[in-house]
Coordinates of C-alpha atoms in Angstrom, one line a residue:
M1 CA -31.0 45.6 -56.4
K2 CA -27.3 45.1 -55.6
I3 CA -27.6 47.6 -52.7
L4 CA -30.5 45.7 -51.2
I5 CA -28.6 42.4 -51.3
I6 CA -25.6 43.9 -49.6
L7 CA -27.7 45.5 -46.8
F8 CA -29.5 42.2 -46.2
T9 CA -26.3 40.3 -45.9
V10 CA -24.8 42.8 -43.4
I11 CA -27.9 42.8 -41.2
T12 CA -28.1 39.0 -41.2
T13 CA -24.5 38.7 -40.2
L14 CA -25.0 41.1 -37.4
R15 CA -28.0 39.2 -36.1
L16 CA -26.2 35.9 -36.1
T17 CA -23.2 37.5 -34.3
A18 CA -25.4 39.0 -31.7
H19 CA -27.1 35.6 -30.9
A20 CA -24.0 33.4 -31.0
P21 CA -23.5 31.8 -27.6
A22 CA -20.7 33.2 -25.6
P23 CA -18.1 30.7 -24.3
H24 CA -18.1 29.9 -20.6
D25 CA -15.3 29.2 -18.2
L26 CA -16.1 26.8 -15.4
R27 CA -14.2 26.7 -12.1
V28 CA -14.8 23.6 -10.0
V29 CA -13.7 23.2 -6.5
V30 CA -13.8 19.6 -5.2
R31 CA -14.1 19.0 -1.5
D32 CA -14.6 16.3 1.0
A33 CA -18.3 16.2 1.9
E34 CA -17.7 15.6 5.6
T35 CA -14.6 17.8 6.4
H36 CA -15.0 20.3 3.5
D37 CA -11.2 20.0 2.9
P38 CA -10.1 20.4 -0.7
I39 CA -9.3 17.2 -2.6
R40 CA -6.2 17.2 -4.7
G41 CA -5.9 14.9 -7.7
A42 CA -9.6 14.5 -8.4
T43 CA -10.6 14.1 -12.1
V44 CA -13.2 16.6 -13.5
R45 CA -14.5 15.9 -17.0
V46 CA -17.0 17.6 -19.2
G47 CA -17.6 15.5 -22.4
T48 CA -14.2 14.6 -23.8
R49 CA -12.3 17.4 -21.9
G50 CA -11.0 17.1 -18.4
A51 CA -8.4 18.1 -15.9
V52 CA -7.1 17.2 -12.5
T53 CA -7.5 19.4 -9.4
D54 CA -4.6 21.2 -7.9
R55 CA -3.5 21.7 -4.2
S56 CA -6.6 23.9 -3.5
G57 CA -8.9 21.3 -5.0
A58 CA -9.7 23.6 -7.9
V59 CA -9.7 23.2 -11.7
V60 CA -10.7 25.6 -14.5
L61 CA -12.2 24.3 -17.8
H62 CA -12.4 26.8 -20.7
G63 CA -14.9 27.0 -23.5
M64 CA -17.7 25.1 -21.9
P65 CA -21.2 24.9 -23.5
D66 CA -24.3 26.5 -21.9
T67 CA -25.4 23.1 -20.5
S68 CA -22.6 21.0 -19.2
V69 CA -22.6 17.6 -17.5
V70 CA -19.7 17.6 -15.0
I71 CA -18.4 14.1 -13.9
T72 CA -16.1 14.2 -10.9
R73 CA -14.1 11.1 -9.7
M74 CA -11.6 10.4 -7.0
I75 CA -10.2 7.1 -5.6
G76 CA -12.0 6.4 -2.3
Y77 CA -15.0 8.6 -3.1
G78 CA -18.2 8.1 -4.9
E79 CA -18.5 9.3 -8.5
R80 CA -20.7 12.5 -8.9
R81 CA -22.5 13.8 -12.0
D82 CA -23.9 17.3 -12.1
T83 CA -25.8 19.0 -14.9
L84 CA -25.0 22.7 -14.9
V85 CA -26.6 25.6 -16.8
L86 CA -23.9 28.2 -17.3
T87 CA -25.0 31.8 -17.7
A88 CA -22.0 33.8 -16.7
V89 CA -18.7 34.1 -18.4
L90 CA -17.0 32.5 -15.4
T91 CA -19.1 30.1 -13.2
S92 CA -17.6 28.7 -10.0
V93 CA -19.2 25.7 -8.2
N94 CA -18.3 23.5 -5.3
V95 CA -18.5 19.7 -5.7
D96 CA -18.6 17.7 -2.5
L97 CA -17.6 14.0 -2.8
V98 CA -18.8 11.4 -0.3
S99 CA -16.2 9.0 1.0
R100 CA -17.0 5.3 0.9
A101 CA -15.5 2.3 2.6
V102 CA -16.3 -0.1 -0.3
T103 CA -16.0 1.1 -3.9
T104 CA -19.0 0.3 -6.0
Q105 CA -18.1 2.1 -9.3
D106 CA -14.4 1.3 -9.6
V107 CA -12.7 2.0 -12.9
T108 CA -11.4 -1.4 -14.1
V109 CA -9.2 -2.4 -17.0
T110 CA -9.2 -6.2 -16.9
A111 CA -12.4 -7.0 -18.7
S112 CA -11.7 -5.2 -21.9
R113 CA -8.1 -3.9 -21.6
H114 CA -9.3 -0.2 -21.3
E115 CA -10.5 1.9 -18.5
Q116 CA -14.3 1.7 -17.8
S117 CA -16.6 1.7 -14.9
R118 CA -17.4 -1.7 -13.3
E119 CA -21.1 -1.1 -14.1
E120 CA -20.3 -0.8 -17.8
S121 CA -18.0 -3.8 -17.9
P122 CA -19.3 -6.7 -20.0
V123 CA -18.3 -9.3 -17.4
I124 CA -18.3 -9.3 -13.6
V125 CA -15.1 -7.8 -12.1
T126 CA -14.5 -8.0 -8.4
V127 CA -12.0 -5.5 -6.9
S128 CA -9.9 -5.4 -3.8
D129 CA -8.3 -2.0 -3.1
Q130 CA -6.0 -0.6 -0.5
Q131 CA -8.8 -0.3 2.0
V132 CA -9.2 -4.1 2.0
F133 CA -5.4 -4.5 2.4
R134 CA -5.4 -2.1 5.3
A135 CA -8.4 -3.7 7.1
A136 CA -6.9 -7.1 6.8
Q137 CA -3.4 -5.9 7.7
A138 CA -2.2 -7.8 4.6
V139 CA 1.6 -8.0 4.2
S140 CA 1.6 -9.8 0.8
L141 CA -0.6 -10.1 -2.2
S142 CA -1.8 -13.6 -1.1
E143 CA -3.3 -12.2 2.1
G144 CA -5.4 -9.6 0.1
L145 CA -6.6 -12.3 -2.3
S146 CA -8.3 -14.2 0.5
Y147 CA -11.1 -11.7 0.6
Q148 CA -12.1 -12.0 -3.0
P149 CA -15.5 -13.7 -3.4
G150 CA -15.5 -16.9 -5.4
L151 CA -11.7 -17.3 -5.0
R152 CA -10.0 -19.8 -2.8
L153 CA -6.4 -19.4 -1.7
E154 CA -4.8 -22.8 -0.8
N155 CA -1.6 -23.7 1.1
N156 CA -0.5 -26.8 -0.8
C157 CA 2.7 -27.6 1.0
Q158 CA 3.2 -27.8 4.7
N159 CA 6.9 -28.1 4.2
C160 CA 7.7 -25.0 2.0
G161 CA 4.3 -23.2 2.3
F162 CA 3.6 -22.5 -1.3
T163 CA 0.1 -21.2 -2.2
Q164 CA -2.1 -21.3 -5.2
V165 CA -5.3 -19.6 -6.4
R166 CA -8.3 -21.7 -7.3
L167 CA -11.0 -20.2 -9.5
N168 CA -14.0 -22.2 -10.6
G169 CA -12.5 -25.2 -8.8
M170 CA -9.5 -25.3 -11.2
Q171 CA -5.9 -25.4 -10.0
G172 CA -3.5 -22.4 -10.1
P173 CA -1.9 -23.0 -13.5
Y174 CA -5.3 -22.4 -15.2
T175 CA -5.5 -18.8 -13.8
Q176 CA -3.7 -16.0 -15.6
I177 CA -1.8 -13.7 -13.3
L178 CA -1.2 -10.2 -14.7
V179 CA 0.9 -7.3 -13.5
D180 CA -0.6 -4.0 -14.9
S181 CA -2.4 -6.2 -17.5
R182 CA 0.9 -7.7 -18.7
P183 CA 1.5 -11.5 -18.4
V184 CA 5.0 -11.3 -16.8
F185 CA 4.2 -14.0 -14.2
S186 CA 6.1 -17.0 -15.5
A187 CA 5.4 -20.6 -14.4
L188 CA 8.4 -20.4 -12.0
N189 CA 7.2 -17.1 -10.5
G190 CA 3.7 -18.6 -10.1
V191 CA 4.8 -21.1 -7.4
Y192 CA 5.7 -18.6 -4.7
G193 CA 5.0 -15.3 -6.4
L194 CA 1.7 -14.6 -4.6
E195 CA 3.6 -14.4 -1.3
Q196 CA 6.5 -12.5 -2.7
I197 CA 4.7 -9.4 -4.0
P198 CA 4.3 -6.9 -1.2
A199 CA 1.0 -5.3 -0.4
S200 CA 2.5 -1.8 -0.5
M201 CA 3.3 -2.3 -4.2
V202 CA -0.4 -3.1 -5.1
D203 CA -3.0 -0.4 -5.7
R204 CA -5.9 -2.9 -6.4
I205 CA -6.6 -6.4 -7.5
E206 CA -9.2 -7.1 -10.2
V207 CA -10.5 -10.7 -10.6
I208 CA -12.6 -12.1 -13.4
R209 CA -14.0 -15.6 -12.9
G210 CA -14.3 -17.5 -16.1
A211 CA -12.5 -17.7 -19.4
G212 CA -10.8 -14.6 -20.7
S213 CA -8.7 -16.2 -23.3
A214 CA -9.8 -13.9 -26.1
M215 CA -7.8 -11.0 -24.5
Y216 CA -5.2 -12.8 -22.4
G217 CA -4.4 -16.1 -24.1
A218 CA -4.8 -19.8 -23.2
G219 CA -3.6 -19.3 -19.6
A220 CA -6.9 -17.6 -18.6
I221 CA -9.1 -20.7 -18.7
A222 CA -10.3 -20.5 -15.0
G223 CA -10.0 -16.7 -14.7
T224 CA -7.8 -13.7 -14.6
V225 CA -6.1 -11.9 -11.6
N226 CA -4.8 -8.5 -12.6
I227 CA -2.5 -6.7 -10.1
S228 CA -2.5 -2.9 -10.6
T229 CA 0.5 -1.1 -9.1
R230 CA 0.2 2.2 -7.3
D231 CA 0.4 5.5 -9.1
P232 CA 1.6 8.6 -7.2
L233 CA -1.3 10.9 -6.2
T234 CA 0.1 13.2 -3.5
T235 CA 3.5 14.1 -2.0
S236 CA 3.8 12.0 1.2
A237 CA 5.9 9.6 3.1
S238 CA 5.0 6.8 5.6
V239 CA 6.7 4.2 7.7
S240 CA 4.9 1.4 9.4
S241 CA 5.7 -1.7 11.4
T242 CA 3.5 -4.7 12.2
T243 CA 4.2 -7.6 14.5
S244 CA 2.1 -10.6 15.2
W245 CA 2.7 -13.8 17.2
I246 CA 2.0 -17.4 16.0
N247 CA 0.8 -19.5 18.9
A248 CA 1.7 -16.5 21.1
R249 CA 5.4 -17.4 20.8
T250 CA 6.7 -17.0 17.3
P251 CA 6.9 -13.4 16.0
D252 CA 6.1 -12.4 12.5
A253 CA 7.4 -8.9 11.9
T254 CA 7.0 -6.6 9.0
I255 CA 8.4 -3.1 8.2
N256 CA 7.1 -1.0 5.4
A257 CA 8.4 2.4 4.1
R258 CA 6.8 4.3 1.2
G259 CA 7.2 7.7 -0.3
T260 CA 5.5 9.6 -3.1
W261 CA 6.3 12.9 -4.9
V262 CA 4.0 14.8 -7.2
S263 CA 4.9 18.0 -9.0
D264 CA 2.9 21.2 -8.5
D265 CA 1.3 20.9 -11.9
L266 CA 0.4 17.2 -11.2
N267 CA 2.0 16.1 -14.5
T268 CA 5.0 14.2 -12.9
G269 CA 5.0 11.7 -10.1
L270 CA 7.3 9.2 -8.4
T271 CA 6.6 6.4 -6.0
L272 CA 9.2 4.5 -4.0
F273 CA 8.6 1.6 -1.6
W274 CA 10.7 -0.7 0.5
P275 CA 9.0 -3.5 2.5
H276 CA 10.8 -6.0 4.7
S277 CA 9.3 -9.1 6.2
H278 CA 10.8 -11.7 8.5
T279 CA 8.9 -14.7 9.8
R280 CA 10.5 -17.2 12.2
T281 CA 9.6 -20.8 12.4
F282 CA 6.8 -22.4 14.4
R283 CA 7.3 -26.0 15.6
C284 CA 4.3 -28.0 16.8
E285 CA 4.9 -30.0 20.0
R286 CA 5.8 -33.7 19.6
R287 CA 7.1 -33.1 16.0
W288 CA 10.4 -32.0 14.6
I289 CA 9.0 -30.9 11.2
Q290 CA 8.2 -27.2 11.2
Q291 CA 4.6 -26.2 10.6
V292 CA 5.5 -22.8 9.2
P293 CA 8.6 -22.3 7.0
K294 CA 11.4 -20.0 8.0
L295 CA 10.9 -17.0 5.9
W296 CA 12.9 -13.8 5.1
N297 CA 11.7 -11.4 2.4
A298 CA 12.9 -8.0 1.3
S299 CA 11.8 -6.0 -1.7
G300 CA 11.8 -2.6 -3.2
G301 CA 11.0 -0.6 -6.3
G302 CA 9.4 2.5 -7.7
R303 CA 7.1 3.8 -10.4
F304 CA 7.5 7.0 -12.4
V305 CA 4.6 8.7 -14.3
Y306 CA 4.8 11.6 -16.7
Q307 CA 1.7 13.2 -18.2
A308 CA 3.1 15.2 -21.1
S309 CA -0.3 16.5 -22.1
E310 CA -4.0 15.6 -21.8
Q311 CA -3.3 13.1 -24.7
D312 CA 0.1 11.7 -23.8
R313 CA 1.2 9.6 -20.8
F314 CA 4.4 7.8 -20.1
S315 CA 5.1 5.5 -17.2
A316 CA 8.0 3.3 -16.0
E317 CA 8.2 0.8 -13.2
G318 CA 11.0 -1.3 -11.6
H319 CA 11.1 -3.7 -8.7
W320 CA 13.3 -6.2 -7.0
I321 CA 12.5 -9.0 -4.6
R322 CA 14.8 -11.2 -2.5
E323 CA 13.3 -14.1 -0.6
F324 CA 14.7 -17.0 1.4
R325 CA 12.5 -19.8 2.8
R326 CA 13.3 -23.1 4.5
G327 CA 11.0 -25.9 5.4
G328 CA 11.6 -29.3 7.0
D329 CA 13.4 -30.0 10.2
H330 CA 16.8 -29.4 12.0
F331 CA 17.0 -25.7 10.9
D332 CA 20.3 -25.5 12.9
L333 CA 21.9 -27.8 10.2
V334 CA 22.7 -27.2 6.6
P335 CA 20.0 -28.6 4.3
H336 CA 21.8 -31.8 3.2
E337 CA 22.4 -32.8 6.9
A338 CA 18.7 -32.6 7.8
D339 CA 16.3 -35.5 7.7
I340 CA 14.2 -33.6 5.2
A341 CA 14.7 -30.1 3.9
E342 CA 13.3 -27.8 1.3
Q343 CA 15.2 -24.6 0.8
L344 CA 14.7 -21.8 -1.8
D345 CA 16.5 -18.6 -2.3
H346 CA 14.9 -16.3 -4.9
A347 CA 16.4 -13.2 -6.5
I348 CA 13.9 -11.4 -8.8
G349 CA 14.2 -8.2 -10.7
G350 CA 11.9 -6.6 -13.3
G351 CA 10.6 -3.5 -15.0
A352 CA 8.1 -2.1 -17.4
V353 CA 7.6 0.9 -19.6
S354 CA 4.5 2.1 -21.4
Y355 CA 3.3 5.0 -23.5
E356 CA -0.3 6.0 -24.3
H357 CA -1.6 8.5 -26.8
A358 CA -5.2 9.6 -27.2
F359 CA -6.7 11.4 -30.1
S360 CA -10.1 12.2 -31.7
G361 CA -11.3 13.8 -28.5
D362 CA -10.1 10.9 -26.4
R363 CA -12.3 8.6 -28.3
Q364 CA -9.4 6.7 -29.8
R365 CA -6.2 5.6 -28.0
I366 CA -3.1 3.7 -28.9
A367 CA -0.6 2.3 -26.4
G368 CA 2.8 0.6 -26.6
Y369 CA 4.3 -1.4 -23.8
A370 CA 7.3 -3.6 -22.8
S371 CA 7.9 -5.6 -19.6
M372 CA 10.6 -7.9 -18.4
Q373 CA 11.3 -10.0 -15.3
S374 CA 14.3 -12.1 -14.4
T375 CA 14.4 -14.8 -11.7
I376 CA 17.3 -16.7 -10.2
R377 CA 16.5 -19.5 -7.8
Y378 CA 18.8 -21.6 -5.7
S379 CA 17.0 -24.6 -4.3
Y380 CA 17.4 -27.8 -2.3
Y381 CA 15.0 -30.6 -1.9
G382 CA 15.9 -33.8 -0.1
G383 CA 17.7 -34.9 3.0
T384 CA 19.2 -38.0 4.6
G385 CA 15.9 -39.4 5.7
G386 CA 17.5 -40.3 9.0
D387 CA 19.9 -42.7 7.3
P388 CA 23.6 -41.8 7.8
A389 CA 24.5 -43.9 4.8
A390 CA 22.6 -41.4 2.6
A391 CA 24.6 -38.4 3.7
E392 CA 26.9 -38.3 0.7
R393 CA 24.0 -38.7 -1.7
A394 CA 22.0 -35.9 0.0
K395 CA 24.7 -33.4 -1.0
L396 CA 23.7 -33.7 -4.7
Y397 CA 20.1 -32.5 -4.2
Y398 CA 21.0 -28.8 -4.8
G399 CA 19.7 -27.1 -7.9
T400 CA 19.8 -23.8 -9.8
T401 CA 17.1 -22.2 -12.0
N402 CA 17.4 -19.2 -14.3
D403 CA 14.2 -17.8 -15.7
I404 CA 13.7 -14.7 -17.8
I405 CA 10.4 -13.5 -19.4
G406 CA 9.7 -10.6 -21.7
V407 CA 6.4 -9.2 -23.1
G408 CA 5.9 -6.4 -25.6
G409 CA 2.9 -5.2 -27.6
V410 CA 0.7 -2.5 -29.0
Q411 CA -3.0 -1.9 -28.5
F412 CA -5.5 0.2 -30.2
T413 CA -8.9 1.2 -28.7
S414 CA -11.6 3.1 -30.5
Q415 CA -15.1 4.4 -29.7
E416 CA -15.6 6.0 -33.1
W417 CA -17.2 3.0 -34.9
Q418 CA -20.9 2.8 -34.1
P419 CA -22.4 -0.2 -36.0
F420 CA -26.1 0.3 -36.6
G421 CA -26.0 3.3 -34.3
I422 CA -25.0 1.1 -31.3
Q423 CA -22.5 2.5 -28.9
S424 CA -19.4 0.3 -29.0
V425 CA -15.7 0.0 -28.0
L426 CA -13.3 -1.8 -30.2
S427 CA -10.0 -3.1 -28.7
T428 CA -7.4 -4.8 -30.8
G429 CA -3.7 -5.5 -30.5
L430 CA -0.6 -7.5 -31.0
E431 CA 1.4 -9.1 -28.2
I432 CA 4.7 -11.0 -28.3
A433 CA 5.9 -12.9 -25.2
G434 CA 9.2 -14.8 -24.8
N435 CA 10.4 -17.0 -22.0
H436 CA 13.8 -18.8 -21.4
V437 CA 14.3 -21.1 -18.5
V438 CA 17.3 -23.2 -17.5
D439 CA 16.8 -25.7 -14.7
E440 CA 19.6 -27.9 -13.3
M441 CA 19.3 -30.4 -10.5
P442 CA 22.1 -33.0 -10.8
G443 CA 21.0 -35.1 -7.9
Y444 CA 17.8 -36.0 -9.7
G445 CA 19.4 -36.3 -13.1
R446 CA 17.3 -33.4 -14.4
S447 CA 18.4 -30.7 -16.9
I448 CA 16.0 -28.4 -18.8
D449 CA 16.8 -25.7 -21.2
Q450 CA 13.6 -24.4 -22.8
Q451 CA 12.7 -21.4 -24.9
T452 CA 9.2 -20.4 -25.8
L453 CA 8.0 -17.6 -28.1
S454 CA 4.3 -16.7 -28.4
T455 CA 2.8 -14.2 -30.8
G456 CA -0.8 -13.2 -30.3
L457 CA -3.4 -11.2 -32.2
Y458 CA -6.6 -10.3 -30.4
A459 CA -9.7 -8.2 -31.0
Q460 CA -12.8 -7.6 -28.9
L461 CA -15.9 -5.6 -29.7
Q462 CA -18.1 -4.4 -26.8
L463 CA -21.6 -3.4 -27.8
S464 CA -23.9 -1.5 -25.5
P465 CA -27.3 -1.3 -27.3
A466 CA -29.2 -0.2 -24.2
S467 CA -28.2 0.3 -20.5
P468 CA -27.5 -1.9 -18.6
L469 CA -27.1 -4.4 -21.4
S470 CA -23.6 -5.0 -22.7
I471 CA -22.3 -7.6 -25.1
A472 CA -18.7 -8.6 -25.8
L473 CA -17.5 -10.5 -28.8
G474 CA -13.8 -11.4 -29.0
A475 CA -11.3 -13.6 -30.8
R476 CA -7.6 -14.3 -30.4
F477 CA -5.0 -16.1 -32.5
D478 CA -1.7 -17.4 -31.0
A479 CA 1.3 -18.8 -32.7
L480 CA 3.4 -20.7 -30.1
D481 CA 7.0 -22.0 -30.7
I482 CA 8.6 -24.2 -28.1
S483 CA 12.1 -25.6 -28.3
G484 CA 14.8 -26.8 -26.0
T485 CA 16.8 -29.8 -24.6
Y486 CA 15.4 -32.0 -21.8
Q487 CA 17.4 -34.6 -19.9
F488 CA 16.1 -36.9 -17.2
D489 CA 18.0 -39.9 -15.7
P490 CA 15.7 -42.2 -13.7
S491 CA 18.8 -44.1 -12.5
S492 CA 19.6 -41.1 -10.3
F493 CA 16.9 -42.2 -7.8

């Protein structure tokens, strides 16, 4: 009896071994559908596993199942899904991607603070990418925002030329401006910041119309504008120059230089940019007050990305901006000798670091981040008003503002929890933001020294019971501490 049992066990084991499915290796070559040129940097995924194509547009995935659903994505191309039945040990396929002028399935992060297709987003997200900026020959962020549906960009001062965004009919302060999903746009930066950020720094702009306070705080009452900076994709360098004329007389010149480097294994990348813009003034006939402010802008920066593994990603970013603008009249005179003048000189510097780690087959992700930005502004607002007796008083209308803002936090995202068998994504995190501003304007008897500290806890659950239905439930708790000294002397007027 013992002999029979042993024989039966051996035979059964051999039969199971003979019928065990052999692992397959899949080689995918990604090409442009029109030119058949290989596409470097495309993402190829099968389930929770994925890789990025090399210089030849190829990638090899090991240990694939008999039936594999291959998802191929690349910026500027349509997403492609292919179901393959693998029979050989090594299967090689060509995947041709179709270029498109307008992206319809962009990957966005603004709606839920994690990457997902626009079609899967629980709220409507409109995207302007580099193709929009190039078509509009946009120099700054504000010029690219003009092409967003449901958004109005206003010029609210003929003197200094400051702009603001209106969403849902509400003024600019009710819209939350984010840089890489971080709220480092302080109240001071929000006045002229839309024109100060160069277009070459921006990869895309994501806009949500409507309240997003659960994820981003009380500043997102009217909507959210998220500015995503550019990641290095290929090794390249470019220099461009654009000149236009206002009223066929006044030149507006812009010079842009940009370079990117990517390692052979595509795990390390660096982007550097240096834009320079100079706008002269335009004076309407019969008036001395300038219709367009005198403007000089220079900025630069870089972004470093290191993909340590398929699960770990580190990035660091730094930038600086220097801008001078002058409005009013008599530009040949110093500001306090003009009839009316508004002059601002900004020096801005900032940076950010972030680290992401994925686990559980990329179904869970934790991220830590820190951002900081410092702004120094030298300003003048006033003039003699054409009265020589006011010349001495006009010298007092100079001011200085120092502003520094910092943001840090951690975020956890999970797709593991499936309540009642419903596909879901849970995002939760902690965010701490601090701001210190010192504003001095002796001529107006104004002195402000204010510190704010905000601590926020947030959570959002996105449920997808059936395609295309998606429901988002979110909540946020903020503790805000404001302190400072405020002085204002009405007798100064």
